[in-house]
Protein backbone atom coordinates (compact mmCIF):
# COMPACT_ATOMS: atom_id res chain seq x y z
CA MET A 1 -58.26 -2.59 -9.50
CA LYS A 2 -57.50 -5.20 -12.16
CA LYS A 3 -55.38 -2.68 -14.04
CA ALA A 4 -53.32 -1.80 -10.94
CA LEU A 5 -52.83 -5.49 -10.11
CA SER A 6 -51.74 -6.20 -13.70
CA ILE A 7 -49.16 -3.40 -13.58
CA ALA A 8 -47.82 -4.62 -10.24
CA LEU A 9 -47.50 -8.20 -11.50
CA LEU A 10 -45.81 -6.99 -14.67
CA ALA A 11 -43.27 -4.99 -12.62
CA LEU A 12 -42.53 -8.05 -10.47
CA ALA A 13 -42.14 -10.22 -13.55
CA ALA A 14 -39.28 -8.09 -14.92
CA PRO A 15 -36.01 -9.79 -14.04
CA LEU A 16 -33.90 -8.10 -11.41
CA SER A 17 -31.00 -7.79 -13.86
CA ALA A 18 -33.16 -5.63 -16.12
CA GLN A 19 -33.68 -3.20 -13.25
CA GLN A 20 -29.99 -2.72 -12.47
CA ILE A 21 -27.54 -0.35 -14.09
CA ARG A 22 -24.48 -2.29 -15.15
CA PRO A 23 -21.03 -0.72 -15.01
CA THR A 24 -19.57 0.27 -18.34
CA PRO A 25 -16.80 -2.11 -19.41
CA GLN A 26 -13.34 -0.69 -19.88
CA LEU A 27 -13.26 0.38 -23.49
CA PRO A 28 -10.07 1.13 -25.44
CA TYR A 29 -11.12 4.78 -25.41
CA HIS A 30 -11.21 4.78 -21.59
CA GLN A 31 -7.76 3.20 -21.57
CA ALA A 32 -6.47 5.88 -23.96
CA VAL A 33 -7.92 8.71 -21.89
CA ALA A 34 -6.53 7.24 -18.64
CA ALA A 35 -3.09 6.80 -20.25
CA GLY A 36 -3.12 10.39 -21.50
CA TYR A 37 -4.18 11.68 -18.09
CA LYS A 38 -1.35 9.79 -16.42
CA ALA A 39 1.27 10.88 -18.99
CA LEU A 40 0.31 14.57 -18.81
CA THR A 41 -0.07 14.63 -15.02
CA LEU A 42 3.34 12.99 -14.50
CA CYS A 43 4.95 15.32 -17.06
CA GLU A 44 3.60 18.43 -15.34
CA GLY A 45 4.44 17.18 -11.86
CA ILE A 46 7.97 16.07 -12.68
CA PHE A 47 9.15 18.69 -15.18
CA ASP A 48 7.12 21.74 -14.12
CA ALA A 49 6.81 21.21 -10.36
CA GLY A 50 9.93 19.13 -9.59
CA ARG A 51 7.95 16.47 -7.74
CA THR A 52 8.62 12.72 -7.68
CA GLU A 53 6.49 10.07 -9.34
CA ALA A 54 5.53 8.75 -5.89
CA GLN A 55 4.35 12.20 -4.74
CA ILE A 56 2.25 12.61 -7.86
CA ALA A 57 0.78 9.10 -7.61
CA ALA A 58 -0.23 9.75 -3.99
CA VAL A 59 -2.12 12.96 -4.76
CA GLU A 60 -2.92 13.78 -8.38
CA LEU A 61 -3.33 10.24 -9.71
CA ARG A 62 -5.94 9.10 -7.21
CA GLY A 63 -9.52 10.11 -6.60
CA ILE A 64 -9.98 11.10 -10.24
CA TYR A 65 -12.97 10.37 -12.50
CA PRO A 66 -14.51 7.02 -11.47
CA GLU A 67 -14.23 5.52 -14.95
CA TYR A 68 -10.46 6.17 -14.96
CA ASP A 69 -9.56 5.85 -11.28
CA ALA A 70 -9.21 2.06 -11.44
CA ILE A 71 -7.37 2.10 -14.78
CA VAL A 72 -4.62 4.67 -14.10
CA PRO A 73 -2.70 2.62 -11.48
CA THR A 74 -2.57 -0.37 -13.85
CA LEU A 75 -0.78 1.57 -16.60
CA ALA A 76 3.02 1.71 -16.49
CA ALA A 77 4.69 5.03 -17.27
CA THR A 78 8.14 5.56 -18.73
CA VAL A 79 9.83 8.83 -17.81
CA ASP A 80 12.72 10.05 -19.97
CA ARG A 81 14.30 12.83 -17.94
CA ARG A 82 16.84 13.73 -20.63
CA ALA A 83 14.21 14.18 -23.35
CA ARG A 84 11.62 15.35 -20.81
CA THR A 85 8.90 13.03 -22.01
CA VAL A 86 6.50 10.62 -20.34
CA THR A 87 4.97 7.72 -22.26
CA VAL A 88 2.18 5.44 -21.09
CA ALA A 89 1.29 2.33 -23.08
CA PHE A 90 -2.35 1.27 -22.96
CA ASP A 91 -3.07 -0.95 -25.98
CA SER A 92 -0.84 -3.29 -27.97
CA GLN A 93 -2.43 -2.09 -31.23
CA LEU A 94 -1.98 1.65 -30.63
CA ALA A 95 0.98 3.92 -29.93
CA PRO A 96 1.43 4.89 -26.26
CA ARG A 97 0.21 8.26 -25.06
CA ARG A 98 3.11 10.70 -24.88
CA ALA A 99 3.42 13.94 -22.93
CA MET A 100 6.35 16.22 -23.77
CA TRP A 101 7.78 19.21 -21.91
CA ARG A 102 9.13 22.21 -23.81
CA PRO A 103 10.54 25.50 -22.48
CA ARG A 104 8.00 28.30 -22.12
CA PHE A 105 5.17 25.93 -23.12
CA GLY A 106 5.25 23.29 -20.39
CA CYS A 107 3.76 19.87 -21.07
CA TYR A 108 1.51 18.95 -23.93
CA LEU A 109 -0.09 15.66 -24.88
CA SER A 110 0.01 13.81 -28.18
CA PRO A 111 -3.31 12.76 -29.73
CA ILE A 112 -4.59 9.21 -29.29
CA GLY A 113 -2.83 6.90 -31.74
CA ALA A 114 -0.08 9.36 -32.72
CA ARG A 115 3.24 7.59 -33.33
CA ALA A 116 6.36 9.17 -31.81
CA GLU A 117 7.81 10.19 -35.18
CA HIS A 118 4.64 12.14 -35.95
CA VAL A 119 4.34 13.90 -32.60
CA ASN A 120 5.32 17.51 -33.11
CA PRO A 121 8.26 16.89 -35.46
CA ALA A 122 9.12 20.61 -35.42
CA ALA A 123 9.68 20.69 -31.65
CA THR A 124 13.19 21.49 -30.59
CA PRO A 125 14.87 19.50 -27.82
CA PRO A 126 14.36 21.04 -24.40
CA THR A 127 16.97 23.50 -23.22
CA ALA A 128 17.53 25.15 -19.87
CA LEU A 129 15.78 28.47 -19.42
CA ILE A 130 17.68 31.54 -18.36
CA PRO A 131 15.87 33.20 -15.43
CA ASP A 132 14.07 36.39 -16.38
CA PRO A 133 15.82 39.19 -14.39
CA ARG A 134 12.67 41.32 -14.04
CA GLN A 135 10.88 41.42 -10.69
CA TRP A 136 8.03 39.01 -10.10
CA PRO A 137 5.31 38.74 -11.46
CA MET A 138 6.78 39.80 -14.83
CA GLY A 139 10.02 37.90 -14.21
CA ASP A 140 11.77 35.56 -11.81
CA ALA A 141 13.53 38.02 -9.47
CA GLY A 142 12.38 38.45 -5.89
CA ILE A 143 10.67 35.09 -5.42
CA ALA A 144 12.84 33.89 -2.51
CA PRO A 145 10.52 34.67 0.39
CA ARG A 146 11.65 34.73 3.97
CA PRO A 147 8.36 34.18 5.78
CA SER A 148 7.81 35.27 9.32
CA PRO A 149 7.59 32.47 11.89
CA ALA A 150 3.79 32.89 11.97
CA LEU A 151 3.50 32.53 8.18
CA ALA A 152 5.94 29.61 8.13
CA ALA A 153 3.79 27.84 10.74
CA LEU A 154 0.66 28.50 8.67
CA VAL A 155 2.28 27.04 5.54
CA THR A 156 3.42 24.00 7.52
CA ARG A 157 -0.15 23.47 8.76
CA ALA A 158 -1.52 23.81 5.22
CA LEU A 159 0.72 20.96 4.08
CA ASP A 160 0.32 18.57 7.05
CA ARG A 161 -2.85 16.78 5.79
CA THR A 162 -4.65 17.10 9.12
CA SER A 163 -5.07 20.75 10.12
CA PHE A 164 -7.64 21.53 7.43
CA GLY A 165 -9.69 18.34 7.70
CA VAL A 166 -9.27 14.62 7.36
CA ASP A 167 -7.78 13.63 4.01
CA SER A 168 -7.15 17.26 3.01
CA VAL A 169 -4.34 17.54 0.49
CA THR A 170 -2.41 20.72 -0.29
CA THR A 171 0.48 20.56 -2.73
CA GLY A 172 1.57 24.19 -2.67
CA VAL A 173 1.00 27.54 -1.01
CA VAL A 174 1.84 31.05 -2.22
CA ILE A 175 1.09 34.04 -0.01
CA LEU A 176 1.22 37.53 -1.52
CA LYS A 177 1.30 40.85 0.32
CA ASP A 178 1.28 44.12 -1.55
CA GLY A 179 2.12 42.30 -4.77
CA ARG A 180 5.17 40.50 -3.35
CA VAL A 181 5.64 36.82 -2.54
CA VAL A 182 6.02 36.58 1.25
CA ALA A 183 5.58 32.82 1.73
């Protein structure tokens, strides 16, 4: 009995702060990861998908990992549409994170701390791609679907943010039939 009472008193004596898990402070590493996530996500959304910064911010840049979710909106991004790069500064002592788009490779992200002059110096400036004349999926031909009214209505419902549940988010739909894009 004495032993149980001693243990109970000892547990009560521990300060409440010692029993709580404290949130991890924002470390420079977290800032760097959040900046890289934002740079790469914006690069892919803008240069691969043709979406606006606002569209990307509303979907892909929210609801991410908890340790980065609060940081990402505080970081300013600079989009260079001519050079097809996105830079996001995160620390006055380190180079900004930089995502670059290149034909046939898409977007790639520079390492943390890499200065612009050392980021892939062999990369050629982006150039327009010539569409591949082969039929899809090996090329670009035949991807202009003319969906039936029923399929068009289904695609509209998939994108309306309500038909498939509250807060559902769909950014794209592709429907194939017999190996061909139909919607």
